[in-house]
Amino acid sequence: GNHKPVAAAVTPFRLTLGLGLALLLTLPTGPLLAVTAGGLTLIAAALLGRWLRGQIGGVTGDTLGAVNQVVEVLVLGLWLAALQQGLI
């Protein structure tokens, strides 16, 4: 099946809304950590998206899910490192 419509639904507005909500939810960990997590998310998603477009010619719902999992692991790793350093 063609999964392009799922990926096409990720508009700049939805991306901004999602990032804004994520930032709001992470603010209790501290503004610096929240902004760092947001920046890490944007960089990882952009790099993975570019790589996926080069590898398979686009982004599908499956690849969006994979990027989500990679970003989640990165952010949880960031929080774990911050927790171990006593920052949160």
mmCIF file of N, CA and C in Angstrom:
data_model
loop_
_atom_site.group_PDB
_atom_site.id
_atom_site.type_symbol
_atom_site.label_atom_id
_atom_site.label_comp_id
_atom_site.label_asym_id
_atom_site.label_seq_id
_atom_site.Cartn_x
_atom_site.Cartn_y
_atom_site.Cartn_z
ATOM 1 N N GLY A 1 0.806 -1.191 0.000
ATOM 2 C CA GLY A 1 0.000 0.000 0.000
ATOM 3 C C GLY A 1 0.844 1.246 0.000
ATOM 4 N N ASN A 2 0.229 2.327 -0.354
ATOM 5 C CA ASN A 2 0.909 3.611 -0.393
ATOM 6 C C ASN A 2 0.718 4.320 0.945
ATOM 7 N N HIS A 3 1.811 4.555 1.638
ATOM 8 C CA HIS A 3 1.744 5.167 2.969
ATOM 9 C C HIS A 3 2.079 6.651 2.938
ATOM 10 N N LYS A 4 2.258 7.213 1.764
ATOM 11 C CA LYS A 4 2.608 8.630 1.656
ATOM 12 C C LYS A 4 1.582 9.562 2.282
ATOM 13 N N PRO A 5 0.258 9.285 2.181
ATOM 14 C CA PRO A 5 -0.695 10.216 2.805
ATOM 15 C C PRO A 5 -0.482 10.399 4.307
ATOM 16 N N VAL A 6 -0.009 9.367 4.992
ATOM 17 C CA VAL A 6 0.247 9.484 6.432
ATOM 18 C C VAL A 6 1.370 10.480 6.669
ATOM 19 N N ALA A 7 2.460 10.331 5.917
ATOM 20 C CA ALA A 7 3.595 11.235 6.078
ATOM 21 C C ALA A 7 3.234 12.651 5.637
ATOM 22 N N ALA A 8 2.400 12.774 4.604
ATOM 23 C CA ALA A 8 2.018 14.088 4.103
ATOM 24 C C ALA A 8 1.182 14.861 5.120
ATOM 25 N N ALA A 9 0.577 14.164 6.058
ATOM 26 C CA ALA A 9 -0.254 14.817 7.071
ATOM 27 C C ALA A 9 0.580 15.574 8.103
ATOM 28 N N VAL A 10 1.910 15.378 8.091
ATOM 29 C CA VAL A 10 2.781 16.096 9.016
ATOM 30 C C VAL A 10 3.085 17.459 8.401
ATOM 31 N N THR A 11 2.234 18.416 8.717
ATOM 32 C CA THR A 11 2.378 19.775 8.202
ATOM 33 C C THR A 11 3.248 20.598 9.147
ATOM 34 N N PRO A 12 3.778 21.721 8.692
ATOM 35 C CA PRO A 12 4.545 22.586 9.597
ATOM 36 C C PRO A 12 3.743 22.988 10.842
ATOM 37 N N PHE A 13 2.444 23.239 10.673
ATOM 38 C CA PHE A 13 1.615 23.593 11.825
ATOM 39 C C PHE A 13 1.571 22.449 12.834
ATOM 40 N N ARG A 14 1.335 21.237 12.364
ATOM 41 C CA ARG A 14 1.263 20.083 13.268
ATOM 42 C C ARG A 14 2.607 19.814 13.925
ATOM 43 N N LEU A 15 3.681 19.998 13.182
ATOM 44 C CA LEU A 15 5.010 19.818 13.754
ATOM 45 C C LEU A 15 5.262 20.849 14.854
ATOM 46 N N THR A 16 4.903 22.101 14.587
ATOM 47 C CA THR A 16 5.074 23.163 15.580
ATOM 48 C C THR A 16 4.199 22.912 16.806
ATOM 49 N N LEU A 17 2.965 22.502 16.569
ATOM 50 C CA LEU A 17 2.052 22.201 17.677
ATOM 51 C C LEU A 17 2.597 21.058 18.530
ATOM 52 N N GLY A 18 3.063 20.008 17.892
ATOM 53 C CA GLY A 18 3.614 18.869 18.624
ATOM 54 C C GLY A 18 4.845 19.238 19.430
ATOM 55 N N LEU A 19 5.730 20.016 18.821
ATOM 56 C CA LEU A 19 6.932 20.439 19.534
ATOM 57 C C LEU A 19 6.571 21.350 20.699
ATOM 58 N N GLY A 20 5.608 22.243 20.478
ATOM 59 C CA GLY A 20 5.167 23.135 21.552
ATOM 60 C C GLY A 20 4.577 22.378 22.729
ATOM 61 N N LEU A 21 3.752 21.398 22.441
ATOM 62 C CA LEU A 21 3.168 20.579 23.519
ATOM 63 C C LEU A 21 4.247 19.789 24.252
ATOM 64 N N ALA A 22 5.187 19.238 23.499
ATOM 65 C CA ALA A 22 6.277 18.489 24.129
ATOM 66 C C ALA A 22 7.106 19.397 25.030
ATOM 67 N N LEU A 23 7.373 20.613 24.555
ATOM 68 C CA LEU A 23 8.133 21.567 25.357
ATOM 69 C C LEU A 23 7.378 21.915 26.636
ATOM 70 N N LEU A 24 6.085 22.150 26.513
ATOM 71 C CA LEU A 24 5.260 22.466 27.679
ATOM 72 C C LEU A 24 5.282 21.322 28.700
ATOM 73 N N LEU A 25 5.196 20.093 28.207
ATOM 74 C CA LEU A 25 5.183 18.939 29.106
ATOM 75 C C LEU A 25 6.535 18.665 29.760
ATOM 76 N N THR A 26 7.621 19.106 29.107
ATOM 77 C CA THR A 26 8.948 18.861 29.676
ATOM 78 C C THR A 26 9.463 20.017 30.525
ATOM 79 N N LEU A 27 8.763 21.145 30.530
ATOM 80 C CA LEU A 27 9.217 22.291 31.323
ATOM 81 C C LEU A 27 9.415 21.987 32.809
ATOM 82 N N PRO A 28 8.615 21.094 33.425
ATOM 83 C CA PRO A 28 8.869 20.796 34.834
ATOM 84 C C PRO A 28 10.263 20.217 35.112
ATOM 85 N N THR A 29 10.943 19.696 34.090
ATOM 86 C CA THR A 29 12.305 19.190 34.289
ATOM 87 C C THR A 29 13.324 20.316 34.280
ATOM 88 N N GLY A 30 12.875 21.522 33.956
ATOM 89 C CA GLY A 30 13.748 22.689 33.887
ATOM 90 C C GLY A 30 13.809 23.214 32.471
ATOM 91 N N PRO A 31 13.847 24.535 32.310
ATOM 92 C CA PRO A 31 13.825 25.117 30.970
ATOM 93 C C PRO A 31 15.006 24.688 30.096
ATOM 94 N N LEU A 32 16.192 24.617 30.673
ATOM 95 C CA LEU A 32 17.367 24.242 29.884
ATOM 96 C C LEU A 32 17.235 22.823 29.341
ATOM 97 N N LEU A 33 16.815 21.905 30.181
ATOM 98 C CA LEU A 33 16.662 20.519 29.748
ATOM 99 C C LEU A 33 15.526 20.389 28.738
ATOM 100 N N ALA A 34 14.453 21.133 28.947
ATOM 101 C CA ALA A 34 13.327 21.079 28.017
ATOM 102 C C ALA A 34 13.729 21.589 26.633
ATOM 103 N N VAL A 35 14.452 22.705 26.596
ATOM 104 C CA VAL A 35 14.894 23.270 25.314
ATOM 105 C C VAL A 35 15.932 22.358 24.663
ATOM 106 N N THR A 36 16.815 21.772 25.456
ATOM 107 C CA THR A 36 17.809 20.840 24.922
ATOM 108 C C THR A 36 17.125 19.623 24.317
ATOM 109 N N ALA A 37 16.123 19.084 25.002
ATOM 110 C CA ALA A 37 15.377 17.936 24.477
ATOM 111 C C ALA A 37 14.663 18.303 23.184
ATOM 112 N N GLY A 38 14.090 19.505 23.130
ATOM 113 C CA GLY A 38 13.426 19.962 21.911
ATOM 114 C C GLY A 38 14.395 20.109 20.754
ATOM 115 N N GLY A 39 15.545 20.681 21.023
ATOM 116 C CA GLY A 39 16.565 20.833 19.987
ATOM 117 C C GLY A 39 17.080 19.490 19.497
ATOM 118 N N LEU A 40 17.320 18.583 20.428
ATOM 119 C CA LEU A 40 17.764 17.233 20.072
ATOM 120 C C LEU A 40 16.717 16.547 19.200
ATOM 121 N N THR A 41 15.461 16.738 19.550
ATOM 122 C CA THR A 41 14.365 16.156 18.776
ATOM 123 C C THR A 41 14.354 16.687 17.346
ATOM 124 N N LEU A 42 14.458 17.996 17.194
ATOM 125 C CA LEU A 42 14.441 18.591 15.860
ATOM 126 C C LEU A 42 15.624 18.133 15.017
ATOM 127 N N ILE A 43 16.798 18.128 15.607
ATOM 128 C CA ILE A 43 18.001 17.726 14.868
ATOM 129 C C ILE A 43 17.915 16.263 14.454
ATOM 130 N N ALA A 44 17.554 15.394 15.395
ATOM 131 C CA ALA A 44 17.473 13.960 15.078
ATOM 132 C C ALA A 44 16.415 13.687 14.012
ATOM 133 N N ALA A 45 15.253 14.313 14.146
ATOM 134 C CA ALA A 45 14.180 14.088 13.170
ATOM 135 C C ALA A 45 14.584 14.604 11.787
ATOM 136 N N ALA A 46 15.228 15.764 11.742
ATOM 137 C CA ALA A 46 15.653 16.316 10.451
ATOM 138 C C ALA A 46 16.704 15.434 9.788
ATOM 139 N N LEU A 47 17.694 14.991 10.567
ATOM 140 C CA LEU A 47 18.742 14.142 10.007
ATOM 141 C C LEU A 47 18.196 12.782 9.561
ATOM 142 N N LEU A 48 17.359 12.191 10.379
ATOM 143 C CA LEU A 48 16.776 10.899 10.000
ATOM 144 C C LEU A 48 15.856 11.041 8.794
ATOM 145 N N GLY A 49 15.085 12.116 8.736
ATOM 146 C CA GLY A 49 14.214 12.352 7.587
ATOM 147 C C GLY A 49 15.008 12.505 6.303
ATOM 148 N N ARG A 50 16.092 13.244 6.387
ATOM 149 C CA ARG A 50 16.953 13.425 5.202
ATOM 150 C C ARG A 50 17.553 12.094 4.767
ATOM 151 N N TRP A 51 18.029 11.324 5.728
ATOM 152 C CA TRP A 51 18.622 10.021 5.417
ATOM 153 C C TRP A 51 17.577 9.092 4.792
ATOM 154 N N LEU A 52 16.370 9.075 5.353
ATOM 155 C CA LEU A 52 15.309 8.209 4.823
ATOM 156 C C LEU A 52 14.906 8.610 3.407
ATOM 157 N N ARG A 53 14.843 9.910 3.150
ATOM 158 C CA ARG A 53 14.525 10.344 1.781
ATOM 159 C C ARG A 53 15.592 9.866 0.808
ATOM 160 N N GLY A 54 16.838 9.877 1.232
ATOM 161 C CA GLY A 54 17.922 9.392 0.374
ATOM 162 C C GLY A 54 17.904 7.884 0.192
ATOM 163 N N GLN A 55 17.518 7.157 1.244
ATOM 164 C CA GLN A 55 17.536 5.693 1.202
ATOM 165 C C GLN A 55 16.331 5.098 0.489
ATOM 166 N N ILE A 56 15.147 5.608 0.798
ATOM 167 C CA ILE A 56 13.934 4.999 0.235
ATOM 168 C C ILE A 56 13.074 5.987 -0.546
ATOM 169 N N GLY A 57 13.581 7.190 -0.714
ATOM 170 C CA GLY A 57 12.883 8.160 -1.545
ATOM 171 C C GLY A 57 11.743 8.895 -0.876
ATOM 172 N N GLY A 58 11.608 8.776 0.415
ATOM 173 C CA GLY A 58 10.522 9.492 1.081
ATOM 174 C C GLY A 58 10.337 9.040 2.509
ATOM 175 N N VAL A 59 9.260 9.492 3.082
ATOM 176 C CA VAL A 59 8.930 9.173 4.472
ATOM 177 C C VAL A 59 7.555 8.535 4.478
ATOM 178 N N THR A 60 7.431 7.428 5.191
ATOM 179 C CA THR A 60 6.155 6.723 5.306
ATOM 180 C C THR A 60 5.710 6.727 6.763
ATOM 181 N N GLY A 61 4.547 6.200 7.003
ATOM 182 C CA GLY A 61 4.070 6.071 8.380
ATOM 183 C C GLY A 61 4.993 5.194 9.214
ATOM 184 N N ASP A 62 5.517 4.141 8.606
ATOM 185 C CA ASP A 62 6.444 3.260 9.325
ATOM 186 C C ASP A 62 7.726 3.993 9.706
ATOM 187 N N THR A 63 8.240 4.804 8.778
ATOM 188 C CA THR A 63 9.469 5.525 9.095
ATOM 189 C C THR A 63 9.212 6.630 10.115
ATOM 190 N N LEU A 64 8.027 7.237 10.083
ATOM 191 C CA LEU A 64 7.682 8.212 11.120
ATOM 192 C C LEU A 64 7.680 7.544 12.493
ATOM 193 N N GLY A 65 7.138 6.347 12.561
ATOM 194 C CA GLY A 65 7.139 5.595 13.821
ATOM 195 C C GLY A 65 8.543 5.271 14.279
ATOM 196 N N ALA A 66 9.413 4.903 13.336
ATOM 197 C CA ALA A 66 10.798 4.590 13.678
ATOM 198 C C ALA A 66 11.531 5.827 14.189
ATOM 199 N N VAL A 67 11.314 6.947 13.528
ATOM 200 C CA VAL A 67 11.934 8.199 13.974
ATOM 201 C C VAL A 67 11.431 8.561 15.367
ATOM 202 N N ASN A 68 10.154 8.359 15.614
ATOM 203 C CA ASN A 68 9.587 8.619 16.935
ATOM 204 C C ASN A 68 10.305 7.800 18.006
ATOM 205 N N GLN A 69 10.547 6.537 17.721
ATOM 206 C CA GLN A 69 11.204 5.675 18.705
ATOM 207 C C GLN A 69 12.646 6.101 18.947
ATOM 208 N N VAL A 70 13.360 6.478 17.887
ATOM 209 C CA VAL A 70 14.749 6.937 18.037
ATOM 210 C C VAL A 70 14.793 8.203 18.883
ATOM 211 N N VAL A 71 13.909 9.148 18.588
ATOM 212 C CA VAL A 71 13.873 10.404 19.337
ATOM 213 C C VAL A 71 13.513 10.143 20.803
ATOM 214 N N GLU A 72 12.570 9.253 21.026
ATOM 215 C CA GLU A 72 12.178 8.933 22.402
ATOM 216 C C GLU A 72 13.356 8.373 23.199
ATOM 217 N N VAL A 73 14.113 7.481 22.610
ATOM 218 C CA VAL A 73 15.280 6.906 23.284
ATOM 219 C C VAL A 73 16.330 7.987 23.549
ATOM 220 N N LEU A 74 16.551 8.880 22.578
ATOM 221 C CA LEU A 74 17.517 9.963 22.775
ATOM 222 C C LEU A 74 17.112 10.877 23.926
ATOM 223 N N VAL A 75 15.848 11.261 23.970
ATOM 224 C CA VAL A 75 15.385 12.165 25.026
ATOM 225 C C VAL A 75 15.416 11.470 26.389
ATOM 226 N N LEU A 76 15.005 10.214 26.439
ATOM 227 C CA LEU A 76 15.086 9.484 27.714
ATOM 228 C C LEU A 76 16.536 9.339 28.168
ATOM 229 N N GLY A 77 17.448 9.132 27.222
ATOM 230 C CA GLY A 77 18.877 9.075 27.554
ATOM 231 C C GLY A 77 19.381 10.408 28.090
ATOM 232 N N LEU A 78 18.909 11.499 27.489
ATOM 233 C CA LEU A 78 19.271 12.830 27.971
ATOM 234 C C LEU A 78 18.786 13.029 29.402
ATOM 235 N N TRP A 79 17.529 12.662 29.653
ATOM 236 C CA TRP A 79 16.989 12.799 31.008
ATOM 237 C C TRP A 79 17.724 11.911 32.004
ATOM 238 N N LEU A 80 18.085 10.714 31.609
ATOM 239 C CA LEU A 80 18.833 9.818 32.499
ATOM 240 C C LEU A 80 20.195 10.428 32.844
ATOM 241 N N ALA A 81 20.887 10.962 31.836
ATOM 242 C CA ALA A 81 22.167 11.605 32.084
ATOM 243 C C ALA A 81 22.006 12.806 33.019
ATOM 244 N N ALA A 82 20.962 13.601 32.798
ATOM 245 C CA ALA A 82 20.711 14.760 33.664
ATOM 246 C C ALA A 82 20.390 14.316 35.093
ATOM 247 N N LEU A 83 19.639 13.238 35.219
ATOM 248 C CA LEU A 83 19.288 12.718 36.541
ATOM 249 C C LEU A 83 20.543 12.217 37.255
ATOM 250 N N GLN A 84 21.402 11.518 36.540
ATOM 251 C CA GLN A 84 22.639 11.006 37.146
ATOM 252 C C GLN A 84 23.579 12.124 37.561
ATOM 253 N N GLN A 85 23.525 13.261 36.856
ATOM 254 C CA GLN A 85 24.356 14.406 37.188
ATOM 255 C C GLN A 85 23.710 15.311 38.247
ATOM 256 N N GLY A 86 22.509 14.945 38.688
ATOM 257 C CA GLY A 86 21.828 15.732 39.710
ATOM 258 C C GLY A 86 21.185 16.999 39.169
ATOM 259 N N LEU A 87 20.971 17.064 37.851
ATOM 260 C CA LEU A 87 20.383 18.261 37.269
ATOM 261 C C LEU A 87 18.868 18.285 37.393
ATOM 262 N N ILE A 88 18.272 17.109 37.594
ATOM 263 C CA ILE A 88 16.811 17.045 37.813
ATOM 264 C C ILE A 88 16.545 16.118 38.982
#
